[in-house]
Amino acid sequence: MSYVSNLESNPDSTTESTSAAATTKPKLPVTLSTLNKLKANGETFSCLTCYDASFAAAMQVAAIDTILIGDSLGMVVQGQTSTLPVTIADMVYHTQNVARANSHALILCDLPFMSVATLERALDASQAVMQAGAHVVKIEGGAELAEIVSVLANNGVPTCVHLGLTPQSVNVFGGYKVQGKTDAQAEKLMADCQAVVEAGAAILLLECVPAELAKKVRDTFPVPVIGIGAGVECDGQVLVMHDMLGVYTRKPAKFVKDFLTDEHNETKDITGAFKAYHKAVKDRTFPTPAHSF
Ligand code: KIV
């Protein structure tokens, strides 16, 4: 992927072995059954957020297993202070851009703030992002989502339910804080997982919960569990792409690691960072206890 790539190429370019265009090979698409098999075999999978075609192509070269078009785009792409201003139209636009450039990863797409407030809204939003190229919709919440999860599943829409720190509820939490630290909070999280899994959720995503609790969720429920700030014992790991490339203006969260400058990034470029991240997740060398709660 490059702008006007049919022009004479830049003689200073050293990207021949790492550019997406130079090394893209067809790879089998990752599906939900791939993730279920990985879980059954005790293997992990990688996930990164992505919002455009160029990075999506580089992620294909690096064999990233799953891509999330996160509503974090509100912050890292649009410069908003939270995910709340992101619209369904924004999610559709970025999902289309990513889906055009990556035929390997399973594509998850966030349904933005208030789009699951009613069943009707959830169905309309899901239709829009699935038709844009998503394979799974991600929704934030707990047991209250059970009916929506079930109706979506009956309409051919798999769901990933995001629990723990759910950024769309930042105004309820009063800030971005670790969740599930008390026994009561941990019990509620387990009950929420139970309700949405029984309703048909295909994936759980845990953000900022103690590593021990995330392991309990992974061991208890049959569906793949993706973690961010949830310890190494999850079935998959996700990071926001800008964070793992060291592109931030404020101090990053504890769970972030910069893979652009990582010693295992052999080519010291962006595709190398994606490859180093993928390998670290597969080897379970990331996250370490220093990235966990
Ligand atoms: O929007 C997003 O990028 C997310 C991840 C932080 C999991 O929800």
XYZ file of C-alpha atoms and ligand atoms in Angstrom:
301
model
C 0.000 0.000 0.000
C 1.485 3.312 -0.965
C 0.442 6.603 -2.464
C 0.922 6.715 -6.302
C 3.102 3.602 -6.159
C 3.339 3.357 -9.945
C 5.699 6.350 -9.948
C 9.439 5.690 -10.081
C 10.397 4.464 -6.621
C 12.447 6.409 -4.152
C 16.136 5.365 -4.448
C 16.601 6.037 -0.715
C 13.891 3.568 0.234
C 15.175 0.622 2.246
C 11.791 -0.977 2.733
C 12.036 -3.738 0.157
C 12.005 -6.619 2.626
C 9.575 -5.109 5.108
C 7.023 -3.099 3.155
C 3.560 -4.560 3.061
C 3.463 -4.529 -0.744
C 6.782 -6.363 -1.112
C 5.998 -9.234 1.208
C 2.235 -9.751 1.241
C 1.502 -13.435 0.752
C -1.942 -14.971 0.809
C -2.678 -16.292 4.272
C -5.680 -18.270 5.424
C -8.277 -16.008 7.006
C -8.554 -16.215 10.788
C -12.099 -17.070 11.885
C -13.845 -17.580 15.196
C -13.213 -21.297 14.875
C -9.468 -20.567 14.514
C -9.584 -18.681 17.827
C -11.584 -21.453 19.493
C -9.035 -24.037 18.326
C -6.141 -21.903 19.587
C -7.845 -21.652 22.973
C -8.476 -25.396 23.080
C -4.767 -25.996 22.358
C -3.649 -23.498 25.003
C -2.238 -21.194 22.308
C -2.590 -17.440 22.152
C -3.478 -14.952 19.417
C -2.554 -11.353 18.691
C -4.873 -8.398 18.245
C -4.088 -4.755 17.457
C -6.308 -1.798 16.840
C -6.156 -0.432 13.316
C -7.944 2.361 11.517
C -6.611 2.563 7.967
C -5.521 0.554 4.936
C -1.745 1.072 5.104
C -1.387 -0.177 8.664
C -3.894 -2.976 7.955
C -1.672 -4.168 5.090
C 1.409 -4.077 7.309
C -0.495 -6.102 9.926
C -1.243 -8.700 7.264
C 2.510 -9.005 6.543
C 3.115 -9.456 10.262
C 0.325 -12.098 10.444
C -1.550 -10.286 13.218
C -4.452 -12.644 13.981
C -7.234 -10.205 14.808
C -7.752 -6.494 14.222
C -9.982 -4.226 16.263
C -11.365 -1.055 14.744
C -11.638 0.461 18.185
C -13.539 3.568 19.114
C -10.180 4.545 20.624
C -9.934 6.178 17.188
C -11.746 9.068 18.870
C -8.596 9.739 20.846
C -5.713 8.534 18.666
C -7.084 9.611 15.256
C -9.521 12.443 16.003
C -7.831 13.979 19.062
C -10.929 13.796 21.272
C -10.587 13.449 25.039
C -12.711 10.264 25.202
C -14.394 7.708 22.945
C -17.831 9.278 23.432
C -17.937 11.542 20.332
C -17.287 8.640 17.911
C -20.211 7.908 15.574
C -21.402 4.850 13.674
C -20.413 6.643 10.446
C -16.847 6.963 11.797
C -16.745 3.241 12.588
C -18.086 2.337 9.143
C -15.517 4.548 7.379
C -12.524 3.129 9.265
C -13.781 -0.455 9.015
C -14.094 -0.155 5.242
C -10.537 1.186 5.009
C -9.103 -1.639 7.098
C -11.155 -4.424 5.503
C -10.009 -3.490 2.004
C -6.375 -4.043 2.919
C -6.378 -7.110 5.136
C -7.806 -10.483 4.148
C -6.101 -12.433 6.928
C -7.204 -11.079 10.296
C -10.568 -11.556 11.957
C -11.974 -8.021 12.071
C -13.712 -6.794 15.211
C -15.448 -3.428 15.243
C -16.606 -1.377 18.206
C -20.203 -0.243 18.336
C -19.782 3.315 19.634
C -21.309 5.125 22.609
C -25.089 4.642 22.990
C -25.424 2.456 19.918
C -26.584 -0.497 22.025
C -28.955 1.576 24.176
C -31.866 -0.224 22.502
C -32.176 -3.464 20.587
C -33.180 -1.615 17.446
C -30.148 0.658 17.591
C -27.868 -2.329 18.167
C -29.283 -4.117 15.130
C -28.935 -1.050 12.892
C -25.382 -0.300 14.069
C -24.365 -3.945 13.639
C -25.794 -4.047 10.134
C -23.783 -0.934 9.217
C -20.415 -2.153 10.486
C -20.843 -5.761 9.324
C -21.684 -4.507 5.826
C -18.551 -2.339 6.042
C -16.421 -5.460 6.544
C -16.459 -6.371 10.247
C -16.750 -10.037 11.244
C -17.581 -9.447 14.916
C -19.047 -6.463 16.776
C -17.628 -5.406 20.134
C -19.976 -3.982 22.734
C -19.222 -2.666 26.207
C -21.180 -3.790 29.260
C -22.282 -6.843 31.221
C -25.347 -8.954 31.944
C -27.677 -6.189 30.740
C -26.444 -6.950 27.201
C -27.666 -10.564 27.254
C -30.774 -9.984 25.156
C -28.878 -7.915 22.586
C -26.125 -10.549 22.361
C -28.714 -13.264 21.796
C -30.686 -11.361 19.146
C -27.489 -10.380 17.313
C -26.306 -14.006 17.340
C -29.666 -15.074 15.897
C -29.156 -12.522 13.129
C -25.685 -13.751 12.186
C -23.720 -11.192 14.192
C -21.110 -12.591 16.599
C -20.339 -10.380 19.575
C -17.260 -9.646 21.638
C -18.318 -8.310 25.021
C -15.888 -5.810 26.580
C -15.880 -5.906 30.396
C -13.794 -4.464 33.215
C -12.745 -0.929 32.364
C -15.253 0.021 29.676
C -14.146 3.441 28.359
C -17.627 4.457 27.159
C -18.595 4.532 30.871
C -15.671 6.748 31.918
C -18.107 9.294 33.341
C -19.703 6.630 35.523
C -16.330 5.310 36.752
C -15.025 8.843 37.350
C -11.833 8.147 35.371
C -9.864 5.266 33.852
C -9.353 2.877 36.784
C -8.553 -0.800 37.324
C -11.780 -2.803 37.795
C -12.558 -6.050 39.653
C -10.209 -5.422 42.577
C -12.685 -6.162 45.388
C -14.359 -9.541 45.917
C -17.759 -8.016 45.142
C -16.514 -6.479 41.876
C -14.835 -9.756 40.891
C -18.039 -11.714 41.591
C -20.050 -9.256 39.513
C -17.606 -9.550 36.635
C -17.859 -13.361 36.724
C -21.687 -13.132 36.776
C -21.651 -10.675 33.857
C -19.402 -13.015 31.840
C -21.694 -15.958 32.647
C -24.789 -14.063 31.466
C -23.333 -12.905 28.151
C -21.661 -16.233 27.377
C -24.958 -18.043 28.054
C -26.629 -15.536 25.719
C -24.181 -16.441 22.957
C -21.212 -14.030 23.176
C -18.412 -15.317 20.948
C -15.491 -13.512 22.632
C -14.884 -11.741 25.946
C -12.496 -8.799 26.217
C -11.197 -7.764 29.626
C -9.602 -4.360 30.133
C -7.659 -3.398 33.252
C -8.591 -6.228 35.585
C -6.285 -8.094 37.967
C -4.347 -10.851 36.169
C -5.640 -13.506 38.583
C -9.264 -12.618 37.835
C -8.615 -12.650 34.074
C -7.115 -16.139 34.396
C -10.238 -17.278 36.272
C -12.414 -15.922 33.447
C -10.250 -17.668 30.845
C -10.411 -20.972 32.756
C -14.147 -20.777 33.474
C -15.617 -19.835 30.099
C -15.311 -21.742 26.825
C -15.020 -18.653 24.591
C -11.721 -16.895 23.764
C -10.770 -14.155 26.245
C -8.763 -11.169 24.981
C -6.913 -9.056 27.528
C -5.519 -5.540 27.715
C -3.975 -4.811 31.078
C -5.328 -8.210 32.183
C -2.150 -10.292 32.509
C -0.520 -12.900 30.344
C -3.008 -15.709 31.044
C -5.591 -14.576 28.502
C -6.234 -16.363 25.201
C -5.409 -13.247 23.202
C -3.820 -9.845 23.784
C -4.748 -6.472 22.330
C -3.012 -3.092 22.332
C -3.878 0.211 20.729
C -1.585 0.464 17.692
C -0.397 4.007 18.382
C 0.572 3.017 21.931
C 2.662 0.010 20.841
C 4.431 2.196 18.250
C 5.330 4.710 20.953
C 3.080 7.395 19.436
C 1.640 9.171 22.454
C 1.742 12.630 23.936
C 0.956 11.684 27.529
C 2.470 9.024 29.776
C 1.090 5.679 28.517
C -0.812 3.207 30.702
C 1.105 0.544 32.622
C 0.025 -2.185 30.180
C 1.623 -0.477 27.157
C 4.927 -1.562 25.640
C 6.719 0.223 22.788
C 7.554 -2.426 20.154
C 9.063 0.041 17.671
C 12.203 0.376 19.756
C 11.977 -3.159 21.206
C 15.160 -5.240 20.982
C 13.210 -8.000 19.189
C 12.080 -5.641 16.428
C 14.702 -6.818 13.953
C 14.039 -4.228 11.254
C 13.310 -1.327 13.619
C 10.356 -0.307 11.501
C 6.571 -0.509 11.877
C 6.127 -3.936 10.269
C 8.973 -5.170 12.484
C 7.134 -3.804 15.528
C 3.971 -5.694 14.545
C 6.001 -8.890 14.036
C 7.788 -8.490 17.389
C 4.448 -7.926 19.137
C 2.857 -10.946 17.432
C 5.761 -13.174 18.458
C 5.823 -11.863 22.026
C 2.102 -12.584 22.384
C 2.477 -16.067 20.881
C 5.476 -16.820 23.156
C 3.683 -15.298 26.162
C 6.647 -13.014 26.797
C 4.222 -10.073 26.665
C 2.624 -8.882 28.857
C 4.971 -9.324 31.809
C 3.929 -8.782 35.447
C 5.230 -5.210 35.013
C 2.426 -4.625 32.460
C -0.244 -6.258 34.643
C -2.333 -5.450 37.710
O -11.397 1.097 21.453
C -10.430 0.355 21.659
O -9.353 0.477 21.059
C -10.578 -0.706 22.650
C -9.338 -1.392 23.113
C -8.629 -0.554 24.117
C -9.617 -2.751 23.624
O -11.652 -0.964 23.085
